[in-house]
Structures are given as C-alpha cells and as structure tokens.
JSON list of C-alpha atoms in Angstrom, two decimals:
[
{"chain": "W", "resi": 122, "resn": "UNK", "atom": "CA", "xyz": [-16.08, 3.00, -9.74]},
{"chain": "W", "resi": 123, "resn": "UNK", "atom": "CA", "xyz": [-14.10, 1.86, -12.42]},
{"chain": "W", "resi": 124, "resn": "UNK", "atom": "CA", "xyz": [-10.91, 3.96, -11.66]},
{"chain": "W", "resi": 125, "resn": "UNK", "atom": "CA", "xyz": [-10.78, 3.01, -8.39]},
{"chain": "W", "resi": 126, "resn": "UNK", "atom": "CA", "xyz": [-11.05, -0.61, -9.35]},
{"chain": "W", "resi": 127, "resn": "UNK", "atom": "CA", "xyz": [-8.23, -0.05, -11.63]},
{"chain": "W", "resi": 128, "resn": "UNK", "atom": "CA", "xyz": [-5.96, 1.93, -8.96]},
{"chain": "W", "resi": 129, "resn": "UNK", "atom": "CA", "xyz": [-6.53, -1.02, -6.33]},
{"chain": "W", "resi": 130, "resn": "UNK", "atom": "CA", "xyz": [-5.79, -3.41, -9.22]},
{"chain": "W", "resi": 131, "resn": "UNK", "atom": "CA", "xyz": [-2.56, -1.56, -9.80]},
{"chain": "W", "resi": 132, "resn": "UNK", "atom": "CA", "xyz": [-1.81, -1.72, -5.76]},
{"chain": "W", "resi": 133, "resn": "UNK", "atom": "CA", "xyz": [-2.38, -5.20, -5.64]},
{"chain": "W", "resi": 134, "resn": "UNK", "atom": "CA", "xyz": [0.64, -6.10, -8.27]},
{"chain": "W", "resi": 135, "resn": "UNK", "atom": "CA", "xyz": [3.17, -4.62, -5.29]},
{"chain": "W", "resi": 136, "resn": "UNK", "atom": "CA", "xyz": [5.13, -6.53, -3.43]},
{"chain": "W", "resi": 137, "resn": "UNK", "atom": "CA", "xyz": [3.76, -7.34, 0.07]},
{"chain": "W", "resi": 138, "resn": "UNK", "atom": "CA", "xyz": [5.95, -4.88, 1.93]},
{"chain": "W", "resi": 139, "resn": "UNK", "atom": "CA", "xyz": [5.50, -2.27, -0.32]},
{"chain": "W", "resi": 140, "resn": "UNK", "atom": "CA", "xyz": [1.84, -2.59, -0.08]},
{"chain": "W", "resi": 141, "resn": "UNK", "atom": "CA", "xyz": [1.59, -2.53, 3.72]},
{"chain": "W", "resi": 142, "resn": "UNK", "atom": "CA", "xyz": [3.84, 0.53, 3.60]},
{"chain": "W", "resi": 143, "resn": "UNK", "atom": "CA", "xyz": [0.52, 1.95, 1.79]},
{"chain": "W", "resi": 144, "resn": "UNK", "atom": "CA", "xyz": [-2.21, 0.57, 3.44]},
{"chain": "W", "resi": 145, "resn": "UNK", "atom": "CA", "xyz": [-3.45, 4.15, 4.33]},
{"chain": "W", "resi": 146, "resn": "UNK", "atom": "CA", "xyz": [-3.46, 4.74, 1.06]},
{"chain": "W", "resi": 147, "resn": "UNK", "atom": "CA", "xyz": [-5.24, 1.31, 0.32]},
{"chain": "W", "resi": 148, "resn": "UNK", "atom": "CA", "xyz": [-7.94, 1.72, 2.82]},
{"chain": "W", "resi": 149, "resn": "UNK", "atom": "CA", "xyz": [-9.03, 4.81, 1.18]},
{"chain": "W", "resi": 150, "resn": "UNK", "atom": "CA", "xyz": [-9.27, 3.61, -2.17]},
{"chain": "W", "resi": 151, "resn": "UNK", "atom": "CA", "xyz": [-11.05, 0.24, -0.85]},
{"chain": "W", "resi": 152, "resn": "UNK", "atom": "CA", "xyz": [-13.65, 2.48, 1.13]},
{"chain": "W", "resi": 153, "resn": "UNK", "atom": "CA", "xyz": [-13.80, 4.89, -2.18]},
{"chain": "W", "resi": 154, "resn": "UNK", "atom": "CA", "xyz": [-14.95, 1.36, -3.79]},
{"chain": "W", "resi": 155, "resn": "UNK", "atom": "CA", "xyz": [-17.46, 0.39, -1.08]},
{"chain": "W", "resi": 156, "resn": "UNK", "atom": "CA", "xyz": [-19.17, 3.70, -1.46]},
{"chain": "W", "resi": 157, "resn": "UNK", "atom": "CA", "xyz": [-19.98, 3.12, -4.62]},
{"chain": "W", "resi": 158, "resn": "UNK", "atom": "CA", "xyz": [-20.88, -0.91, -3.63]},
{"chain": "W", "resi": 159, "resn": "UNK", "atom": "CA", "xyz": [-24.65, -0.17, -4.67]},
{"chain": "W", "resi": 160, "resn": "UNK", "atom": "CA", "xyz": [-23.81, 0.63, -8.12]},
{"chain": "W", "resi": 161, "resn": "UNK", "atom": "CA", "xyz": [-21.47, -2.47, -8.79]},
{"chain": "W", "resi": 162, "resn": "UNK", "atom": "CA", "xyz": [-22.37, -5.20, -11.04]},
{"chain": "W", "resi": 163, "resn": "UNK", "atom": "CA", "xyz": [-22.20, -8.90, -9.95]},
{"chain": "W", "resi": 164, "resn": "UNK", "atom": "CA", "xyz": [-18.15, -9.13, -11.59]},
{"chain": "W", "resi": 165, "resn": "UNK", "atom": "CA", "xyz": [-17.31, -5.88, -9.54]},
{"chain": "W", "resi": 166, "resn": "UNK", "atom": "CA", "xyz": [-19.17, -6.83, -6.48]},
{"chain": "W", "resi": 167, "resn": "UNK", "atom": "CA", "xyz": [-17.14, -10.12, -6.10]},
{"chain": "W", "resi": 168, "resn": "UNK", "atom": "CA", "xyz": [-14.01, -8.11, -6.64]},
{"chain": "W", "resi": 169, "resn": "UNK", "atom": "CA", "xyz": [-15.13, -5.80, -3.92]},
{"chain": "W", "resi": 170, "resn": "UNK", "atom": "CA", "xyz": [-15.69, -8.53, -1.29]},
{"chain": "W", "resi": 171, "resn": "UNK", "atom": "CA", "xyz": [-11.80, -10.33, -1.90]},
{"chain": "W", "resi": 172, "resn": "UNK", "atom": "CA", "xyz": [-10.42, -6.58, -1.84]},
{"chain": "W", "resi": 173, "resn": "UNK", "atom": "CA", "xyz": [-12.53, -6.18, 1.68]},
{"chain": "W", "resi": 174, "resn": "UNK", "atom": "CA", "xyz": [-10.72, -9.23, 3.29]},
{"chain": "W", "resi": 175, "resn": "UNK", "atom": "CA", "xyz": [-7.16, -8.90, 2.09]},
{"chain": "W", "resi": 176, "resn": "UNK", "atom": "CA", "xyz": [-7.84, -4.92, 3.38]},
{"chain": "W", "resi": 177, "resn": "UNK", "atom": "CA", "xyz": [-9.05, -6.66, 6.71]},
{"chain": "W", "resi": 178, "resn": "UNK", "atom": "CA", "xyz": [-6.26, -9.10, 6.91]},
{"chain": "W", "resi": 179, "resn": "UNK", "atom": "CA", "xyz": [-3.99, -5.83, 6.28]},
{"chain": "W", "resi": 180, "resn": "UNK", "atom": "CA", "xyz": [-4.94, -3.85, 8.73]},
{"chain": "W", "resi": 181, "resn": "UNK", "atom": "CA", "xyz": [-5.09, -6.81, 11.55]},
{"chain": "W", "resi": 182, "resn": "UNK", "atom": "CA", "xyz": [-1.83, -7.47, 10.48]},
{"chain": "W", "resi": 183, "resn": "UNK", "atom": "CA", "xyz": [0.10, -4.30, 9.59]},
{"chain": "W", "resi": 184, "resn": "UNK", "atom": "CA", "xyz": [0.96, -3.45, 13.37]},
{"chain": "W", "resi": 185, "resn": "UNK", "atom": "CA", "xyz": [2.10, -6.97, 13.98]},
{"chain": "W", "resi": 186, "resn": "UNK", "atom": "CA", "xyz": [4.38, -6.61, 10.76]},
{"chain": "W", "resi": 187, "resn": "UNK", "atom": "CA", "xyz": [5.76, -3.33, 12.48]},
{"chain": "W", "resi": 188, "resn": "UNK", "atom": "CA", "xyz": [6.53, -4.25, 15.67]},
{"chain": "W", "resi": 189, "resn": "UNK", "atom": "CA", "xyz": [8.40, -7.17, 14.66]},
{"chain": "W", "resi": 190, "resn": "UNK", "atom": "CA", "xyz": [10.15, -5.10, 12.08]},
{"chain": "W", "resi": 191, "resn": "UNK", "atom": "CA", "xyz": [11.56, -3.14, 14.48]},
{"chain": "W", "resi": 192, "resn": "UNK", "atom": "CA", "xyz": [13.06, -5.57, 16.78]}
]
C-alpha cells in the first residue's frame, strides 16, 4: 500500500486543473488503495477515507468542470 499512498500523495500537490485532467488516473490509484483497505493501519485508514471524498467530489464534479470549460 505504501507506494500507492505515496503516488496519490504526489497527485494531490497538483494544481486543481491539472489534477482533474487525471482523475482517470486518480481513480485507479485511489481504488488500488481501497483494495488493500483491510491491511491499512489506523494513520493509513484515515488517509484513505479523505482521499475517498475528494475522489467523490472529483468525479461529481469533473463533467461539470468540462462542460463549462468549453463554453
């Protein structure tokens, strides 16, 4: 798990845009992490939950962020 933690750690230092841009590539790591959820300690479990609502509020939000991007 601890790579993955460390790659979403690196994501999460992008700028917003730039982010969204790779929320495929997001989503996989996040579900990568959730895989492994049953072998997280208490520190990587909390981490685990935030990273599970930002991805959530990403992927509500990316289309909206689209469309009005290319208006």
């Amino acid at each position: 798990a601890f790579p993955v933690i460390k790659q979403i750690q690196r994501m999460l230092r992008f700028e917003t845009d730039e982010l969204m841009g790779q929320v495929d590539d997001f989503s996989e790591f996040v579900k990568e992490l959730n895989d492994y959820s049953w072998r997280l300690d208490k520190k990587e479990s909390l981490f685990l939950g935030r990273v599970l609502r930002l991805h959530k509020g990403l992927t509500a939000d990316a289309p909206f962020v689209n469309s009005i991007e290319e208006q």
